[in-house]
Coordinates of C-alpha atoms and ligand atoms in Angstrom, one line a residue:
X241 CA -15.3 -0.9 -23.0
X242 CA -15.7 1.1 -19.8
X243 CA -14.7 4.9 -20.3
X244 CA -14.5 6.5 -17.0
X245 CA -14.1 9.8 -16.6
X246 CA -11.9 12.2 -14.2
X247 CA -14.1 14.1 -11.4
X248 CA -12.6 17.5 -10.9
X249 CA -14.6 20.1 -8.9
X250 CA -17.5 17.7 -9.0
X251 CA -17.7 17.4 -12.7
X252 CA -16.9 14.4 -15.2
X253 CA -13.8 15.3 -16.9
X254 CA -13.0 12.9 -19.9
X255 CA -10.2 14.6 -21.0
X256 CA -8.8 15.9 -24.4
X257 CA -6.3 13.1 -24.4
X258 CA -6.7 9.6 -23.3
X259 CA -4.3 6.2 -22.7
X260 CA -4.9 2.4 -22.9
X261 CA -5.4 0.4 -19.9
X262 CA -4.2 -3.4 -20.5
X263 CA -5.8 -6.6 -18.4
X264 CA -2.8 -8.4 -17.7
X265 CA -4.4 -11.9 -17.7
X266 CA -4.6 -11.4 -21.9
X267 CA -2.2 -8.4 -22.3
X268 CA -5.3 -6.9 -24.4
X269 CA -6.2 -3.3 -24.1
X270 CA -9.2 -3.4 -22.8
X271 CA -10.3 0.1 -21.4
X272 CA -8.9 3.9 -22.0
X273 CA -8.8 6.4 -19.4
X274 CA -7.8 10.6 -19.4
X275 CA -4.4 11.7 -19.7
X276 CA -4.6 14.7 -17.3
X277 CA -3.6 17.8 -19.2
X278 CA -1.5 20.6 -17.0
X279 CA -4.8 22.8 -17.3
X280 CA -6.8 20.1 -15.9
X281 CA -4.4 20.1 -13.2
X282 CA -4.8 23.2 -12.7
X283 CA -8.4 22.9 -12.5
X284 CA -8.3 20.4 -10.2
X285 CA -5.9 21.8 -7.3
X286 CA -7.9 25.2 -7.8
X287 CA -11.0 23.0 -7.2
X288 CA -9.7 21.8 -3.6
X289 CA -9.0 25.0 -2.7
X290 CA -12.0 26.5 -3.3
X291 CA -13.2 23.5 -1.2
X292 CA -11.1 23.9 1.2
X293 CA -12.7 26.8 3.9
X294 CA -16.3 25.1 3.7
X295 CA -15.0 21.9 4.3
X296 CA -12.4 22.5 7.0
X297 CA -15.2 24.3 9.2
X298 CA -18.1 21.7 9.2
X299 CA -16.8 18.0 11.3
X300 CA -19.9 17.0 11.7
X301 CA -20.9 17.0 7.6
X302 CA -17.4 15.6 7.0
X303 CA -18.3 12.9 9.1
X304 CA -21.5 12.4 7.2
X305 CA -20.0 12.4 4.0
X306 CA -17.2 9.9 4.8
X307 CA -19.9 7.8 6.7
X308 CA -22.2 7.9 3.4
X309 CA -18.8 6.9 1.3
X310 CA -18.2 3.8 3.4
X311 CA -21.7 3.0 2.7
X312 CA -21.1 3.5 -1.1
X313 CA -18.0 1.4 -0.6
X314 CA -20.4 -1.6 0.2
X315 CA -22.8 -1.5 -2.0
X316 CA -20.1 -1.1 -5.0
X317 CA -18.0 -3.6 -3.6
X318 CA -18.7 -6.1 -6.8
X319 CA -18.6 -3.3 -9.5
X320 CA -15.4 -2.0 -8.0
X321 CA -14.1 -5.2 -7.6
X322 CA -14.3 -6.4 -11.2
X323 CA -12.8 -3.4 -12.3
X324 CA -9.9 -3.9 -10.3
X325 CA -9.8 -7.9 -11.5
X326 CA -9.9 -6.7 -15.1
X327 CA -7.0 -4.3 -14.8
X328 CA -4.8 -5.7 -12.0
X329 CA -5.1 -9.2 -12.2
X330 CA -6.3 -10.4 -8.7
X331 CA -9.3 -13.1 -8.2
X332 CA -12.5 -11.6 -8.2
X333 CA -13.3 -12.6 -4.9
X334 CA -10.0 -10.8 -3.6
X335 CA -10.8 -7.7 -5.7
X336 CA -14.1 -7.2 -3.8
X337 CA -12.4 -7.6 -0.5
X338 CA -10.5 -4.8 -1.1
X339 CA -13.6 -2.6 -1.8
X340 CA -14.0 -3.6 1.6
X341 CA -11.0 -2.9 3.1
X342 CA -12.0 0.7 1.4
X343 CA -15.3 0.9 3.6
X344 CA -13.6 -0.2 6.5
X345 CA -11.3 2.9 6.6
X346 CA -13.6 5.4 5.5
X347 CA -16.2 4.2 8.4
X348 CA -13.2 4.0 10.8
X349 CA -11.7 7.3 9.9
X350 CA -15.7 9.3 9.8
X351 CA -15.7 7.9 13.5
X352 CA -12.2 9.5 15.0
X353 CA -12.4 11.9 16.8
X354 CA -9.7 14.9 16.1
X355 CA -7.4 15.8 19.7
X356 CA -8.1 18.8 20.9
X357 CA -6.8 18.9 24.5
X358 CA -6.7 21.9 27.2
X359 CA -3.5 22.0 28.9
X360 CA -4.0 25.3 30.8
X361 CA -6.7 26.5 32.6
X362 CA -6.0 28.8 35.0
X363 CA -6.2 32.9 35.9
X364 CA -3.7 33.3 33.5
X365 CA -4.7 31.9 30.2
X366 CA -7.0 29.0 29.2
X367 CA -4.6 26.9 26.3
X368 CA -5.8 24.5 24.0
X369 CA -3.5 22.3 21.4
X370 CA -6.1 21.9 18.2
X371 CA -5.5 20.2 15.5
X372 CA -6.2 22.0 12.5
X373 CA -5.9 20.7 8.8
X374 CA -3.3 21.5 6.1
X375 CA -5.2 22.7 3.2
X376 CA -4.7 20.3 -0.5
X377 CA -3.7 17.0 -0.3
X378 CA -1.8 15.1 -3.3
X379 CA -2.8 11.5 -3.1
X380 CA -0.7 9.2 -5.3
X381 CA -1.5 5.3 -5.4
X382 CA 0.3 2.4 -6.6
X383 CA -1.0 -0.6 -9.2
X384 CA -1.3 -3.3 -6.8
X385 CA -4.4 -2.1 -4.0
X386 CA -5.9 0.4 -6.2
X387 CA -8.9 1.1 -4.4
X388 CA -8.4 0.6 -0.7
X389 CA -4.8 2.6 -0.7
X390 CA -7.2 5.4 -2.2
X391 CA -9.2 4.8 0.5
X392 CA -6.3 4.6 3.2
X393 CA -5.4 8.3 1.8
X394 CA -8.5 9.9 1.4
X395 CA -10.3 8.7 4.6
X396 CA -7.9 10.2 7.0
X397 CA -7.2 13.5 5.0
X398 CA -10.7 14.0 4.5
X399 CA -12.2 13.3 8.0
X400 CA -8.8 15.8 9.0
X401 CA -10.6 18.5 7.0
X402 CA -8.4 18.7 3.8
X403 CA -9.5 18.3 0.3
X404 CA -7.4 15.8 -2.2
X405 CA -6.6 15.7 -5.5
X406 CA -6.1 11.8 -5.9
X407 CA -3.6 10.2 -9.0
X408 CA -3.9 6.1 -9.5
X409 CA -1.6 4.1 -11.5
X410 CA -1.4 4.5 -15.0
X411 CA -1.1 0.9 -15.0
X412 CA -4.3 0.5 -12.6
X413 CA -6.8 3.8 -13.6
X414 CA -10.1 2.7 -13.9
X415 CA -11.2 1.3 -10.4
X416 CA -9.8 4.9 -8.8
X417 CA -11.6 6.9 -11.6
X418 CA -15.2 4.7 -10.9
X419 CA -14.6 5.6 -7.0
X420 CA -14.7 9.2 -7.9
X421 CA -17.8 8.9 -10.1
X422 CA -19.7 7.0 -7.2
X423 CA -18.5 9.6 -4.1
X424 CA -19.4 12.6 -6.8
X425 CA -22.9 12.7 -4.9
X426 CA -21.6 12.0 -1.6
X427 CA -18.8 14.9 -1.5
X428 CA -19.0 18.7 -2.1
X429 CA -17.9 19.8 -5.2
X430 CA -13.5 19.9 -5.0
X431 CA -13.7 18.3 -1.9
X432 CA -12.0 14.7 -3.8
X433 CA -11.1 15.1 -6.9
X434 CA -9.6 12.8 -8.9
X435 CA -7.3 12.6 -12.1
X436 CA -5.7 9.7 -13.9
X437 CA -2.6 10.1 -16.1
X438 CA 1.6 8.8 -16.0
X439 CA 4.5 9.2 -13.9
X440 CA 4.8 12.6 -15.2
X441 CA 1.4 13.8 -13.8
X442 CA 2.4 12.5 -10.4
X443 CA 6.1 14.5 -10.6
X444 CA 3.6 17.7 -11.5
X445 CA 1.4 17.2 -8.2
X446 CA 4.3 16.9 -6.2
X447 CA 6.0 20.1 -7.4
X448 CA 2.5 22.2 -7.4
X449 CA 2.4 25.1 -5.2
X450 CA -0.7 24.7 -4.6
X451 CA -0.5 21.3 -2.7
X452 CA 0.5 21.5 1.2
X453 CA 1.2 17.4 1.8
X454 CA 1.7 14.6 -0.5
X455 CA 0.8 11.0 0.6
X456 CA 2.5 8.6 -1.7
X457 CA 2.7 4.9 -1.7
X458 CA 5.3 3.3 -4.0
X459 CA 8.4 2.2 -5.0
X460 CA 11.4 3.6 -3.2
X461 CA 13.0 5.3 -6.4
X462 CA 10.0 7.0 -6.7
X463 CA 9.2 7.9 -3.1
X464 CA 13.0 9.7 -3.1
X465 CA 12.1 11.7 -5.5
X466 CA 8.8 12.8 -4.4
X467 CA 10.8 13.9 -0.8
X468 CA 13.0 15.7 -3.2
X469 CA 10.3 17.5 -5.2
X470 CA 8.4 18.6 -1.5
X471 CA 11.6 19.9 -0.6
X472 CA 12.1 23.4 -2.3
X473 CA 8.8 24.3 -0.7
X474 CA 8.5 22.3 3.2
X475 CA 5.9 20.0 2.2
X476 CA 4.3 17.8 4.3
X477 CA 4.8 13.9 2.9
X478 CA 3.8 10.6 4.0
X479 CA 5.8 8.0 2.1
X480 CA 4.6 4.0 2.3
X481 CA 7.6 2.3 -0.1
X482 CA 9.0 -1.3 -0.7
X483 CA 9.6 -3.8 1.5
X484 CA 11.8 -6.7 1.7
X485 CA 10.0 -8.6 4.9
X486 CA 11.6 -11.5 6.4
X487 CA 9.8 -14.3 7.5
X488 CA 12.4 -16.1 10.6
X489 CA 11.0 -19.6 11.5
X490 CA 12.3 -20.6 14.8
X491 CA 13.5 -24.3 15.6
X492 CA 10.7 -25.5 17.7
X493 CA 8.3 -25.2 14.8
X494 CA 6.0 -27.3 13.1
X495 CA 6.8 -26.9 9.5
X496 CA 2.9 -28.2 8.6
X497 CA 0.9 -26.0 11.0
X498 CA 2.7 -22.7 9.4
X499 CA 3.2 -23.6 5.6
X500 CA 0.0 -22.6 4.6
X501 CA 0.6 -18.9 6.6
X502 CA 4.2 -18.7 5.1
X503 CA 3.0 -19.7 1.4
X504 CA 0.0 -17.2 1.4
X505 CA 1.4 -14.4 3.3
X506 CA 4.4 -14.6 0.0
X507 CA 2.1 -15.6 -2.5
X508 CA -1.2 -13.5 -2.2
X509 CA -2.3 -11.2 -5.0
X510 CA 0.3 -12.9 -6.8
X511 CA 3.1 -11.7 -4.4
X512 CA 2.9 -8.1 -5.2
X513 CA 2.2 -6.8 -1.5
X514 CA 5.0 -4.1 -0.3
X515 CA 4.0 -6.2 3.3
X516 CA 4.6 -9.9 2.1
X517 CA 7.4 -12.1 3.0
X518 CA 9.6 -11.7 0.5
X519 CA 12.1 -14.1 2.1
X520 CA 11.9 -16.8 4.6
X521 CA 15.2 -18.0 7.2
X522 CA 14.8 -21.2 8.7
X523 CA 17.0 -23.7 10.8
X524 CA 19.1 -26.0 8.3
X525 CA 17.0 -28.8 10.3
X526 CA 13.8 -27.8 9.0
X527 CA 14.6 -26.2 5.7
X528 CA 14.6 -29.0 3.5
X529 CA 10.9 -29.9 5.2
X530 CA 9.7 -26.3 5.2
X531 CA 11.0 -26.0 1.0
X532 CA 9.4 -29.0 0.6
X533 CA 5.7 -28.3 1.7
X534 CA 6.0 -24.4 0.2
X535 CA 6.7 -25.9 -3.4
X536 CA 3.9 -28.3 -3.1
X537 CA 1.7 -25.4 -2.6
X538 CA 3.5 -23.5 -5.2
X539 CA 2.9 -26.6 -8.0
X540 CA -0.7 -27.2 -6.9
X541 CA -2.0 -23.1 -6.2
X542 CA -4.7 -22.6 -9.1
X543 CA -3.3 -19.6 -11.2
X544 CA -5.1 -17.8 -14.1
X545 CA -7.2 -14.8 -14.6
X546 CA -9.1 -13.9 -11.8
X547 CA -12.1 -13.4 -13.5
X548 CA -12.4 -17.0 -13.8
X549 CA -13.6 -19.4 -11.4
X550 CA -11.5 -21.0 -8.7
X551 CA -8.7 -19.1 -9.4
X552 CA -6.4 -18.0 -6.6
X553 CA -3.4 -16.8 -8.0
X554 CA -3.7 -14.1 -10.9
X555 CA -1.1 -12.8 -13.2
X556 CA 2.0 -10.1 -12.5
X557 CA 0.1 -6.6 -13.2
X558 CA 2.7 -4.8 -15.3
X559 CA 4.6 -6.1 -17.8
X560 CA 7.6 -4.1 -16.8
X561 CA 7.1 -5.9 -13.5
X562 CA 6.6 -9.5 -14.9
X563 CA 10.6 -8.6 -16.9
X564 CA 11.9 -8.3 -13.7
X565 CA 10.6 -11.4 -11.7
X566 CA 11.5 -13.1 -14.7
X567 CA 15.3 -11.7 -14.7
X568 CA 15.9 -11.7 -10.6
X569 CA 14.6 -15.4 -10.7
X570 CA 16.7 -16.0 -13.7
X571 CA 19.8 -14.5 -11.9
X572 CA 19.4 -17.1 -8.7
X573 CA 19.4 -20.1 -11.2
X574 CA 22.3 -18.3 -12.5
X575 CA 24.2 -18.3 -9.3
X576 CA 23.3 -22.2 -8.3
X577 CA 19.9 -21.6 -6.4
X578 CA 17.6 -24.5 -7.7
X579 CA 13.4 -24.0 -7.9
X580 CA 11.9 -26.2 -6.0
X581 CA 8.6 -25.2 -7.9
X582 CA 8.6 -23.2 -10.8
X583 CA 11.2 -21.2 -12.0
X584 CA 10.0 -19.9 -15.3
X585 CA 7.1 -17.9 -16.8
X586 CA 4.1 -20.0 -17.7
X587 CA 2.3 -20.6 -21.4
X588 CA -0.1 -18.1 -23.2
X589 CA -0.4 -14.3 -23.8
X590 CA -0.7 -13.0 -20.1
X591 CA 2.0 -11.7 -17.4
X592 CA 1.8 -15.4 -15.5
X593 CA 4.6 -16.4 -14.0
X594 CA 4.9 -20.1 -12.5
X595 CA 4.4 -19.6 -8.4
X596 CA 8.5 -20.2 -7.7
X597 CA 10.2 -21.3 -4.6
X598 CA 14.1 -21.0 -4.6
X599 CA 16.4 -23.3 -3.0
X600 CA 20.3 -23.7 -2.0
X601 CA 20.1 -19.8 -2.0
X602 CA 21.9 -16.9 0.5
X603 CA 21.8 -13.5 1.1
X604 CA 23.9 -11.6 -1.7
X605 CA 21.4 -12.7 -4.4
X606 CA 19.6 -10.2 -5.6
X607 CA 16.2 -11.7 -5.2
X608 CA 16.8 -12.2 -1.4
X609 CA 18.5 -8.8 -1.1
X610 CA 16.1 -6.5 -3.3
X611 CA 12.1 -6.7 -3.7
X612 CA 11.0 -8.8 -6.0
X613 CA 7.6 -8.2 -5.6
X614 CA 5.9 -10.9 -7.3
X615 CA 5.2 -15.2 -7.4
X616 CA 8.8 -15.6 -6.3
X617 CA 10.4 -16.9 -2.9
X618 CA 13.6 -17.4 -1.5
X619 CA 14.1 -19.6 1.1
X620 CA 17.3 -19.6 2.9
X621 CA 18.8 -22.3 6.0
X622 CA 20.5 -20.8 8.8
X623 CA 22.2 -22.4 11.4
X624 CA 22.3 -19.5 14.2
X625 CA 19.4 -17.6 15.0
X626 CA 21.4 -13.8 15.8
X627 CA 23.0 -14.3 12.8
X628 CA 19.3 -15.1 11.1
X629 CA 17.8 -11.5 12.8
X630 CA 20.7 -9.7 11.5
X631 CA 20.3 -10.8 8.2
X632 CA 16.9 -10.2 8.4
X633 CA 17.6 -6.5 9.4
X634 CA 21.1 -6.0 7.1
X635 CA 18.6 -4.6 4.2
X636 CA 17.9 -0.7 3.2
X637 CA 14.3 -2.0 3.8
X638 CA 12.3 -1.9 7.0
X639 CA 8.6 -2.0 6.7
X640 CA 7.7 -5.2 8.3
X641 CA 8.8 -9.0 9.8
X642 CA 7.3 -11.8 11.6
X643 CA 8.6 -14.4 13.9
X644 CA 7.2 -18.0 13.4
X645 CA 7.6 -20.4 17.0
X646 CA 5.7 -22.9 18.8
X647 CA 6.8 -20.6 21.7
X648 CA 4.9 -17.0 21.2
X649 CA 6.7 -15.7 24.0
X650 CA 10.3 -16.5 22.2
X651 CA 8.6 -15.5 19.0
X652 CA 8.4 -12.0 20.5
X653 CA 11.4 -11.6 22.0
X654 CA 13.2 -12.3 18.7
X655 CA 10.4 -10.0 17.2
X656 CA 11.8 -7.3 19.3
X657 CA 15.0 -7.4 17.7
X658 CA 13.4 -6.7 13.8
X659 CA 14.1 -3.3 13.0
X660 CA 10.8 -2.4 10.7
X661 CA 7.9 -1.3 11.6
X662 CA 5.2 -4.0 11.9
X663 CA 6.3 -7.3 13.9
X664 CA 4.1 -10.4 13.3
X665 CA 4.1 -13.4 15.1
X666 CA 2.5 -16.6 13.6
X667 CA 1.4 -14.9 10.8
X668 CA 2.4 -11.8 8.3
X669 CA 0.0 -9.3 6.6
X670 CA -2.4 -8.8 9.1
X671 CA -3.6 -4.8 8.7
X672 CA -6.6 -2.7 9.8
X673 CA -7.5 0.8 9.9
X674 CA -6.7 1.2 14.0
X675 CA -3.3 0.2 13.6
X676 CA -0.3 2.0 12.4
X677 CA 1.6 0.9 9.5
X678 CA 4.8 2.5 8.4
X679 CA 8.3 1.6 7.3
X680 CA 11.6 1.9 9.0
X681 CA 15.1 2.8 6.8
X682 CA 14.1 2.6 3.2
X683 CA 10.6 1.1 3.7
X684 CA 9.1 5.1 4.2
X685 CA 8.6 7.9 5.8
X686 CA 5.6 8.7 8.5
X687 CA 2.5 6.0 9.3
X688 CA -1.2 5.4 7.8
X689 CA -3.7 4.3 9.8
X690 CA -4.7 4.9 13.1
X691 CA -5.1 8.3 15.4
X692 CA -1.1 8.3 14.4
X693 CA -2.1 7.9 10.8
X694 CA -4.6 11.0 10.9
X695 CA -1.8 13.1 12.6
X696 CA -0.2 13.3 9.5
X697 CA -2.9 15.1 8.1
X698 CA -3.4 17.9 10.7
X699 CA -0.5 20.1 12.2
X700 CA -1.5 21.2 15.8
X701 CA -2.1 25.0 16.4
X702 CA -1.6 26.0 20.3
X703 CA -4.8 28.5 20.9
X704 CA -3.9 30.8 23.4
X705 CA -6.5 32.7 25.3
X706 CA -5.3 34.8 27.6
X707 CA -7.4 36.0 30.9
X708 CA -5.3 38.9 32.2
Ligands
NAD120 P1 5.9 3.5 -8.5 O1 6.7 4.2 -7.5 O2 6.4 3.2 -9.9 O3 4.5 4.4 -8.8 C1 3.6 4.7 -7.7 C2 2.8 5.9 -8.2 O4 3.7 7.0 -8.3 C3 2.2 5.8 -9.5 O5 0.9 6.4 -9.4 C4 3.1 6.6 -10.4 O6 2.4 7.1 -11.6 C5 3.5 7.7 -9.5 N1 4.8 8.4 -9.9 C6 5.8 7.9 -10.7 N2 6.8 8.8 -10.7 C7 6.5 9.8 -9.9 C8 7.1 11.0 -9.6 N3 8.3 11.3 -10.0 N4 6.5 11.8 -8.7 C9 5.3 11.5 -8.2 N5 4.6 10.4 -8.6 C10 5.2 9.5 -9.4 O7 5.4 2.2 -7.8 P2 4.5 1.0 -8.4 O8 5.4 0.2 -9.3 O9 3.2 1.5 -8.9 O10 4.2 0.2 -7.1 C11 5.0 -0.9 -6.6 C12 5.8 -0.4 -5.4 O11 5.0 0.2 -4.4 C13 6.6 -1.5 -4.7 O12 7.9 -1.1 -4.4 C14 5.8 -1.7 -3.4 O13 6.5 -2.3 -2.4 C15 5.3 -0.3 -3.1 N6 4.2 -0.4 -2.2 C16 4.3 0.1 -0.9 C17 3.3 0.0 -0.1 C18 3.4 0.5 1.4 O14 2.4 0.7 2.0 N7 4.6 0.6 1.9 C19 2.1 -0.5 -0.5 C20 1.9 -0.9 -1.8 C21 3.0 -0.8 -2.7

């Protein structure tokens, strides 16, 4: 049993207290990690501001470092990546692409530059605009990308020059608690610190007075009550929350050249992506075609624990979660959708649920009006296309879309009309660290990635020098 430790100020913390980590394939406990006491806390934000002067001042080592940590990142990719199979459910192979993902934006962000632009220069004053950092970052990650949301978080507010204090998932500890032990060497001591422990410990970051910006990534419940929380005292936050993205297939499509995009853009890592489609419109004259070749995916997709081999579906990584794919599906049966492909959870101990795709469906079921985040899809005929975008649009939600057409140039002009914040065409879930990624309405607050995503980790200070 792997007992990982909390890294505050540079030091292994295991904790006084400690809390079961499940695998949801089995629904066994398999691991503990530390329930961060309020002194640890403490400790920890003290710790990053200690950190804080040294670190700020020195862009070359911060470069260094982050550089080294992408390296790190690589080399641990398999370690890491087990760790996250074990607790959150996604194939192996998947797992380790997202220790990946986690070097990619740490090299990326140890490589951008920070603005600093002159705007004056003349006999009366030579002006600069400088970015300069904000001081302690709270970094709060969901269950479903453990390791490379860390890394989405830490890389920019690092190679900004601010120290962190990063919270994982109670659900998803362990991967996020082994990252800290293997950048230990690779940071100064405070610089990233990282503690492990519920909801509760999240709510205490966000109200510390210590801590000058939260970056969260979560549900939307939760993300309105961080904004609340940063309130009373002008934090800075970044909020990445739910999505509800709409997949609109246009009439000139070839329903077998785009299932397989459509099925695993839904259906990866099990569904639980805040950026997968989460429901598809398509022209009555395709739909029965389109329903068709998603539920013959659905019925033949290998699903299991992702530790095994050939497995390309795992299970639902929270049991709380699983309960609620199972009810929202339950509720479209309810109201006279029919499952094309499963409809129900499958045999044996773990949170699997049978890869579903709904039928004779419309907007005004819950499962194609809220996120269902999981192995569950809605697919829903329409018979005129403005009516499809402002469907696709008439959510709270707004983080992404994508437009599916034999005709790319269409595609984009009905792209244009999505109201979220990433705009696919031919395809859905496409990231990387150079380009932004943020929601619209609902979806969140602010962007990651990118120069725009490292602005949200520096203010800009206007250095005035005058010559007279
Ligand atoms: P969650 O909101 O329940 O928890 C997220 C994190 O917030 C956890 O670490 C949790 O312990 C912590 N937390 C809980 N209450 C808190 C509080 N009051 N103050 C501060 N922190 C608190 O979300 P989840 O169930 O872990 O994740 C699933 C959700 O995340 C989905 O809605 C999904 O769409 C969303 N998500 C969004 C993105 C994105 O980039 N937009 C990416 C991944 C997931």
């Amino acid at each position: 049993m792997s007992e990982y430790t909390m890294t505050i100020g540079g030091a292994a913390v295991a904790g006084s207290d400690r809390f079961d980590v499940s695998n949801p394939a089995t629904n066994q406990v398999h691991a503990t990690a530390p329930e961060c006491s309020r002194e640890e806390l403490e400790a920890a934000v003290s710790a990053a501001q200690d950190a804080h002067a040294a670190w700020r001042a020195d862009e070359a080592a911060r470069r260094e470092a982050l550089s080294a940590a992408a390296k790190l990142l690589k080399e641990s990719a398999a370690e890491l990546g087990a760790e996250i199979t074990a607790e959150q459910g996604k194939p192996l192979r998947e797992a380790g692409y997202e220790a990946i993902a986690g070097e990619s934006w740490l090299g990326y962000y140890a490589n951008l530059a920070l603005p600093r632009e002159v705007i004056q220069d003349d006999k009366r004053a030579f002006v600069e605009v400088v970015a300069r950092p904000l001081g302690v970052v709270a970094a709060i990650t969901p269950w479903n990308f453990p390791v490379s949301s860390a890394c989405m978080k830490i890389a920019p507010a690092l190679a900004a020059g601010n120290t962190v204090v990063l919270k994982p998932s109670p659900f998803t500890p362990l991967a996020t608690l082994r990252l800290g032990e293997l950048l230990r060497p690779v940071f100064p001591p405070g610089v990233l610190n990282v503690v492990s422990g519920g909801d509760a410990l999240g709510a205490r970051m966000t109200e510390h007075p210590g801590v000058r910006k939260i970056t969260f990534t979560g549900s939307v419940a939760t993300g309105k009550q961080v904004a609340a929380a940063a309130a009373p005292d002008l934090k800075r936050i970044t909020l990445e929350l739910g999505g509800n993205d709409p997949a609109i297939v246009l009439d000139d499509v070839d329903v077998d050249a785009v299932a397989d995009g459509i099925f695993w853009s839904s259906f990866a890592n099990a569904g639980q992506i805040c950026s997968a489609i989460k429901r598809v419109y398509v022209p009555v004259a395709l739909h029965a075609r389109l329903v068709d070749a998603l539920a013959d995916r659905a019925r033949n997709v290998k699903v299991g624990d992702g530790a095994a081999e050939g497995t390309r579906l795992g299970p639902i990584t929270t049991r709380p979660q699983f309960e609620r794919v199972r009810e929202l599906v339950a509720d479209a049966l309810a109201r006279g959708a029919r499952a094309a492909a499963g409809g129900a959870p499958m045999e044996g101990p773990g949170n699997f649920f049978a890869p579903t795709v709904l039928t004779d469906i419309e907007d005004g079921t819950r499962i194609v009006d809220e996120e269902q985040f999981g192995p569950a899809l809605p697919v829903v005929a329409y018979r005129d296309l403005d009516e499809a975008v402002a469907r696709a649009n008439g959510t709270h939600f707004g983080l992404d879309g994508s437009v599916w057409s034999a005709d790319p140039e269409r595609a984009a002009e009905v792209a244009s009309r999505l109201d979220c914040g990433t705009a696919w065409i031919n395809t859905h879930l496409m990231q990387g660290p150079n380009q932004p990624f943020g929601g619209r309405k609902w979806s969140g607050i602010g962007v990651e990635n990118g120069p725009w995503g490292l602005a949200g980790f520096y203010e800009l200070q206007t250095l005035y020098r005058s010559r007279r």
